PDB file of C-alpha atoms in Angstrom:
ATOM      1  CA  UNK A   1       0.010   0.004   0.042  1.00 47.00           C
ATOM      2  CA  UNK A   2       2.543   2.637   1.146  1.00 56.00           C
ATOM      3  CA  UNK A   3       5.824   1.443  -0.304  1.00 59.00           C
ATOM      4  CA  UNK A   4       7.541  -0.562  -2.987  1.00 64.00           C
ATOM      5  CA  UNK A   5       9.871  -2.327  -0.633  1.00 63.00           C
ATOM      6  CA  UNK A   6      10.395  -2.236   3.111  1.00 69.00           C
ATOM      7  CA  UNK A   7      12.451  -3.870   5.904  1.00 68.00           C
ATOM      8  CA  UNK A   8      12.523  -3.551   9.607  1.00 65.00           C
ATOM      9  CA  UNK A   9      11.752  -5.147  12.874  1.00 57.00           C
ATOM     10  CA  UNK A  10       8.080  -5.936  13.792  1.00 54.00           C
ATOM     11  CA  UNK A  11       7.565  -3.231  16.383  1.00 52.00           C
ATOM     12  CA  UNK A  12       4.231  -1.506  17.074  1.00 47.00           C
ATOM     13  CA  UNK A  13       6.063   1.876  17.666  1.00 46.00           C
ATOM     14  CA  UNK A  14       9.410   3.445  17.034  1.00 45.00           C
ATOM     15  CA  UNK A  15      10.762   2.378  20.468  1.00 49.00           C
ATOM     16  CA  UNK A  16      12.326  -0.890  18.967  1.00 52.00           C
ATOM     17  CA  UNK A  17      16.023  -0.502  19.790  1.00 53.00           C
ATOM     18  CA  UNK A  18      17.053  -4.039  19.404  1.00 58.00           C
ATOM     19  CA  UNK A  19      15.988  -5.195  15.859  1.00 56.00           C
ATOM     20  CA  UNK A  20      16.641  -9.053  15.425  1.00 53.00           C
ATOM     21  CA  UNK A  21      18.098  -9.215  12.043  1.00 64.00           C
ATOM     22  CA  UNK A  22      19.639  -6.896   9.192  1.00 81.00           C
ATOM     23  CA  UNK A  23      18.166  -6.092   5.886  1.00 86.00           C
ATOM     24  CA  UNK A  24      20.251  -5.517   2.625  1.00 91.00           C
ATOM     25  CA  UNK A  25      18.523  -4.266  -0.560  1.00 92.00           C
ATOM     26  CA  UNK A  26      20.659  -4.640  -3.416  1.00 95.00           C
ATOM     27  CA  UNK A  27      20.019  -3.678  -7.047  1.00 96.00           C
ATOM     28  CA  UNK A  28      16.287  -2.853  -6.407  1.00 94.00           C
ATOM     29  CA  UNK A  29      13.999  -0.573  -8.573  1.00 95.00           C
ATOM     30  CA  UNK A  30      11.019   1.043  -7.264  1.00 93.00           C
ATOM     31  CA  UNK A  31       8.519   3.292  -9.065  1.00 94.00           C
ATOM     32  CA  UNK A  32       5.196   5.028  -8.599  1.00 93.00           C
ATOM     33  CA  UNK A  33       4.687   4.620  -4.789  1.00 90.00           C
ATOM     34  CA  UNK A  34       4.218   6.976  -1.863  1.00 89.00           C
ATOM     35  CA  UNK A  35       7.571   5.694  -0.638  1.00 89.00           C
ATOM     36  CA  UNK A  36      10.075   3.902  -2.765  1.00 92.00           C
ATOM     37  CA  UNK A  37      12.651   1.751  -0.888  1.00 92.00           C
ATOM     38  CA  UNK A  38      12.384   2.089   2.932  1.00 88.00           C
ATOM     39  CA  UNK A  39      14.314   0.755   6.036  1.00 86.00           C
ATOM     40  CA  UNK A  40      12.646   1.352   9.282  1.00 82.00           C
ATOM     41  CA  UNK A  41      13.620   0.218  12.860  1.00 81.00           C
ATOM     42  CA  UNK A  42      16.814  -1.457  11.481  1.00 83.00           C
ATOM     43  CA  UNK A  43      20.418  -1.628  12.540  1.00 85.00           C
ATOM     44  CA  UNK A  44      23.369  -2.045  10.216  1.00 90.00           C
ATOM     45  CA  UNK A  45      21.220  -2.628   7.254  1.00 91.00           C
ATOM     46  CA  UNK A  46      21.697  -1.180   3.700  1.00 94.00           C
ATOM     47  CA  UNK A  47      20.152  -0.076   0.374  1.00 95.00           C
ATOM     48  CA  UNK A  48      22.672  -0.363  -2.360  1.00 97.00           C
ATOM     49  CA  UNK A  49      22.950   0.041  -6.186  1.00 98.00           C
ATOM     50  CA  UNK A  50      19.204   0.888  -6.362  1.00 97.00           C
ATOM     51  CA  UNK A  51      16.863   3.274  -8.143  1.00 97.00           C
ATOM     52  CA  UNK A  52      13.478   4.851  -7.044  1.00 96.00           C
ATOM     53  CA  UNK A  53      11.495   7.064  -9.596  1.00 96.00           C
ATOM     54  CA  UNK A  54       8.246   8.817  -9.750  1.00 96.00           C
ATOM     55  CA  UNK A  55       7.716   8.780  -6.036  1.00 94.00           C
ATOM     56  CA  UNK A  56       5.615  11.961  -5.876  1.00 90.00           C
ATOM     57  CA  UNK A  57       2.781  11.194  -3.519  1.00 87.00           C
ATOM     58  CA  UNK A  58       2.881  11.734   0.246  1.00 87.00           C
ATOM     59  CA  UNK A  59       5.407  11.651   1.865  1.00 87.00           C
ATOM     60  CA  UNK A  60       7.293  11.227  -1.381  1.00 91.00           C
ATOM     61  CA  UNK A  61      10.689   9.744  -0.200  1.00 92.00           C
ATOM     62  CA  UNK A  62      12.557   7.773  -3.017  1.00 95.00           C
ATOM     63  CA  UNK A  63      14.948   6.031  -0.588  1.00 95.00           C
ATOM     64  CA  UNK A  64      14.689   6.292   3.194  1.00 92.00           C
ATOM     65  CA  UNK A  65      16.088   5.125   6.315  1.00 90.00           C
ATOM     66  CA  UNK A  66      13.825   6.026   9.319  1.00 84.00           C
ATOM     67  CA  UNK A  67      12.830   5.430  13.080  1.00 79.00           C
ATOM     68  CA  UNK A  68      15.192   3.623  15.506  1.00 76.00           C
ATOM     69  CA  UNK A  69      17.853   3.221  12.940  1.00 83.00           C
ATOM     70  CA  UNK A  70      21.599   2.883  13.675  1.00 84.00           C
ATOM     71  CA  UNK A  71      24.536   2.296  11.409  1.00 90.00           C
ATOM     72  CA  UNK A  72      22.496   1.879   8.274  1.00 92.00           C
ATOM     73  CA  UNK A  73      23.753   2.996   4.787  1.00 94.00           C
ATOM     74  CA  UNK A  74      22.785   3.850   1.314  1.00 96.00           C
ATOM     75  CA  UNK A  75      25.303   3.604  -1.481  1.00 97.00           C
ATOM     76  CA  UNK A  76      25.454   3.977  -5.325  1.00 98.00           C
ATOM     77  CA  UNK A  77      21.728   4.859  -5.715  1.00 98.00           C
ATOM     78  CA  UNK A  78      19.777   7.163  -7.584  1.00 98.00           C
ATOM     79  CA  UNK A  79      16.300   8.917  -7.162  1.00 97.00           C
ATOM     80  CA  UNK A  80      14.534  10.403 -10.023  1.00 96.00           C
ATOM     81  CA  UNK A  81      11.525  12.659 -10.097  1.00 95.00           C
ATOM     82  CA  UNK A  82      10.712  12.223  -6.287  1.00 94.00           C
ATOM     83  CA  UNK A  83       9.377  14.777  -3.731  1.00 93.00           C
ATOM     84  CA  UNK A  84      12.425  14.138  -1.691  1.00 92.00           C
ATOM     85  CA  UNK A  85      15.125  11.866  -3.199  1.00 94.00           C
ATOM     86  CA  UNK A  86      16.695  10.536  -0.078  1.00 94.00           C
ATOM     87  CA  UNK A  87      15.748  10.710   3.573  1.00 90.00           C
ATOM     88  CA  UNK A  88      17.174  10.137   6.994  1.00 85.00           C
ATOM     89  CA  UNK A  89      15.166  10.332  10.266  1.00 77.00           C
ATOM     90  CA  UNK A  90      11.586  10.855  11.325  1.00 68.00           C
ATOM     91  CA  UNK A  91       9.444  12.990  13.758  1.00 61.00           C
ATOM     92  CA  UNK A  92       9.152  10.130  16.268  1.00 60.00           C
ATOM     93  CA  UNK A  93      12.469   8.244  16.186  1.00 62.00           C
ATOM     94  CA  UNK A  94      16.023   8.586  15.372  1.00 75.00           C
ATOM     95  CA  UNK A  95      18.538   7.808  12.806  1.00 84.00           C
ATOM     96  CA  UNK A  96      22.000   7.673  14.220  1.00 86.00           C
ATOM     97  CA  UNK A  97      25.486   7.019  12.872  1.00 89.00           C
ATOM     98  CA  UNK A  98      24.158   6.250   9.384  1.00 90.00           C
ATOM     99  CA  UNK A  99      25.575   7.156   6.114  1.00 92.00           C
ATOM    100  CA  UNK A 100      24.989   7.626   2.505  1.00 94.00           C
ATOM    101  CA  UNK A 101      27.729   7.812  -0.235  1.00 97.00           C
ATOM    102  CA  UNK A 102      27.784   8.066  -3.984  1.00 98.00           C
ATOM    103  CA  UNK A 103      24.152   9.074  -4.324  1.00 97.00           C
ATOM    104  CA  UNK A 104      22.338  11.054  -7.102  1.00 96.00           C
ATOM    105  CA  UNK A 105      19.148  12.934  -7.073  1.00 94.00           C
ATOM    106  CA  UNK A 106      17.737  14.071 -10.420  1.00 94.00           C
ATOM    107  CA  UNK A 107      14.690  16.213 -10.786  1.00 91.00           C
ATOM    108  CA  UNK A 108      13.494  15.860  -7.189  1.00 91.00           C
ATOM    109  CA  UNK A 109      11.938  18.858  -5.415  1.00 89.00           C
ATOM    110  CA  UNK A 110      14.194  18.207  -2.398  1.00 88.00           C
ATOM    111  CA  UNK A 111      17.250  16.019  -3.057  1.00 89.00           C
ATOM    112  CA  UNK A 112      18.122  15.051   0.652  1.00 89.00           C
ATOM    113  CA  UNK A 113      15.928  15.528   3.859  1.00 86.00           C
ATOM    114  CA  UNK A 114      17.713  14.692   7.034  1.00 84.00           C
ATOM    115  CA  UNK A 115      17.031  14.790  10.734  1.00 82.00           C
ATOM    116  CA  UNK A 116      19.517  12.299  11.718  1.00 82.00           C
ATOM    117  CA  UNK A 117      22.518  12.812  13.942  1.00 83.00           C
ATOM    118  CA  UNK A 118      26.167  11.699  13.645  1.00 86.00           C
ATOM    119  CA  UNK A 119      25.328  11.044   9.913  1.00 87.00           C
ATOM    120  CA  UNK A 120      27.527  11.369   7.038  1.00 91.00           C
ATOM    121  CA  UNK A 121      26.213  12.167   3.419  1.00 91.00           C
ATOM    122  CA  UNK A 122      29.230  11.955   1.159  1.00 94.00           C
ATOM    123  CA  UNK A 123      29.143  12.347  -2.674  1.00 94.00           C
ATOM    124  CA  UNK A 124      25.784  13.584  -3.015  1.00 93.00           C
ATOM    125  CA  UNK A 125      25.019  14.885  -6.672  1.00 93.00           C
ATOM    126  CA  UNK A 126      22.080  17.064  -7.418  1.00 90.00           C
ATOM    127  CA  UNK A 127      20.765  17.670 -10.893  1.00 89.00           C
ATOM    128  CA  UNK A 128      17.605  19.142 -11.781  1.00 82.00           C
ATOM    129  CA  UNK A 129      17.605  22.952 -13.062  1.00 67.00           C
ATOM    130  CA  UNK A 130      13.939  23.130 -13.514  1.00 66.00           C
ATOM    131  CA  UNK A 131      12.460  21.196 -10.914  1.00 71.00           C
ATOM    132  CA  UNK A 132      14.927  20.963  -7.781  1.00 71.00           C
ATOM    133  CA  UNK A 133      14.314  23.765  -5.377  1.00 75.00           C
ATOM    134  CA  UNK A 134      16.354  22.526  -2.398  1.00 80.00           C
ATOM    135  CA  UNK A 135      19.355  20.413  -2.383  1.00 80.00           C
ATOM    136  CA  UNK A 136      19.415  19.349   1.414  1.00 81.00           C
ATOM    137  CA  UNK A 137      16.824  20.098   3.853  1.00 81.00           C
ATOM    138  CA  UNK A 138      17.953  19.765   7.467  1.00 76.00           C
ATOM    139  CA  UNK A 139      15.027  19.218   9.698  1.00 73.00           C
ATOM    140  CA  UNK A 140      16.701  20.027  12.912  1.00 63.00           C
ATOM    141  CA  UNK A 141      13.845  20.123  15.380  1.00 56.00           C
ATOM    142  CA  UNK A 142      13.234  16.445  15.435  1.00 57.00           C
ATOM    143  CA  UNK A 143      13.546  13.846  18.277  1.00 56.00           C
ATOM    144  CA  UNK A 144      17.329  13.495  18.952  1.00 56.00           C
ATOM    145  CA  UNK A 145      18.098  15.218  15.705  1.00 61.00           C
ATOM    146  CA  UNK A 146      20.475  17.677  13.915  1.00 65.00           C
ATOM    147  CA  UNK A 147      23.776  16.956  15.760  1.00 74.00           C
ATOM    148  CA  UNK A 148      27.101  16.307  14.128  1.00 80.00           C
ATOM    149  CA  UNK A 149      26.064  15.700  10.542  1.00 81.00           C
ATOM    150  CA  UNK A 150      28.370  16.148   7.674  1.00 84.00           C
ATOM    151  CA  UNK A 151      27.069  16.609   4.055  1.00 85.00           C
ATOM    152  CA  UNK A 152      29.521  16.782   0.944  1.00 88.00           C
ATOM    153  CA  UNK A 153      27.293  18.224  -1.774  1.00 87.00           C
ATOM    154  CA  UNK A 154      27.804  18.680  -5.542  1.00 87.00           C
ATOM    155  CA  UNK A 155      24.959  20.797  -7.020  1.00 84.00           C
ATOM    156  CA  UNK A 156      25.395  20.354 -10.703  1.00 83.00           C
ATOM    157  CA  UNK A 157      22.093  22.372 -11.428  1.00 72.00           C
ATOM    158  CA  UNK A 158      19.294  23.877  -9.314  1.00 67.00           C
ATOM    159  CA  UNK A 159      16.352  26.246  -9.951  1.00 61.00           C
ATOM    160  CA  UNK A 160      17.458  29.947  -9.588  1.00 60.00           C
ATOM    161  CA  UNK A 161      14.581  31.487  -7.605  1.00 57.00           C
ATOM    162  CA  UNK A 162      13.727  33.075  -4.236  1.00 55.00           C
ATOM    163  CA  UNK A 163      12.387  29.740  -2.992  1.00 59.00           C
ATOM    164  CA  UNK A 164      15.531  27.800  -4.130  1.00 59.00           C
ATOM    165  CA  UNK A 165      18.182  26.971  -1.741  1.00 63.00           C
ATOM    166  CA  UNK A 166      21.256  24.722  -1.567  1.00 71.00           C
ATOM    167  CA  UNK A 167      20.965  24.011   2.152  1.00 73.00           C
ATOM    168  CA  UNK A 168      17.964  24.748   4.292  1.00 72.00           C
ATOM    169  CA  UNK A 169      17.676  24.543   8.089  1.00 65.00           C
ATOM    170  CA  UNK A 170      13.964  23.632   8.853  1.00 61.00           C
ATOM    171  CA  UNK A 171      12.045  24.240  12.105  1.00 55.00           C
ATOM    172  CA  UNK A 172      14.929  25.086  14.539  1.00 45.00           C
TER     173      UNK A 172
END
């Protein structure tokens, strides 16, 4: 119903801090869903060499790591025509010590949304002169969020307007 692919422990809330297994999505393709590829309540899990496109509903995250997530990673992946290409974090949980490397957002309204802490975004490439309005949206007023993050960002093209920004600090 909500997403193309999902992995995470079977918790009833985001207070599950000891997931039993790891999830590793490799070479996945997701399209036309409210959320593309999604890890929730998972530790040391990954999404690698994957593509999400046309993820434009609500919430519209192409590739996402969310809620009670520790040490997860996203590598060598692409988000195309998504409301938000890549996301870390949530309003009711935490993403901690997770990382993303060598990712590309093409024609996404926002390339990266993050409210995680101690996270690394390395080699984030943003393309989309006519569609992308924000490269990175840091939602710093979330549970345990917005501390000690690093983003290495390559903005190849972005809309030139009053609403457009390379890095946006949101709610905090």
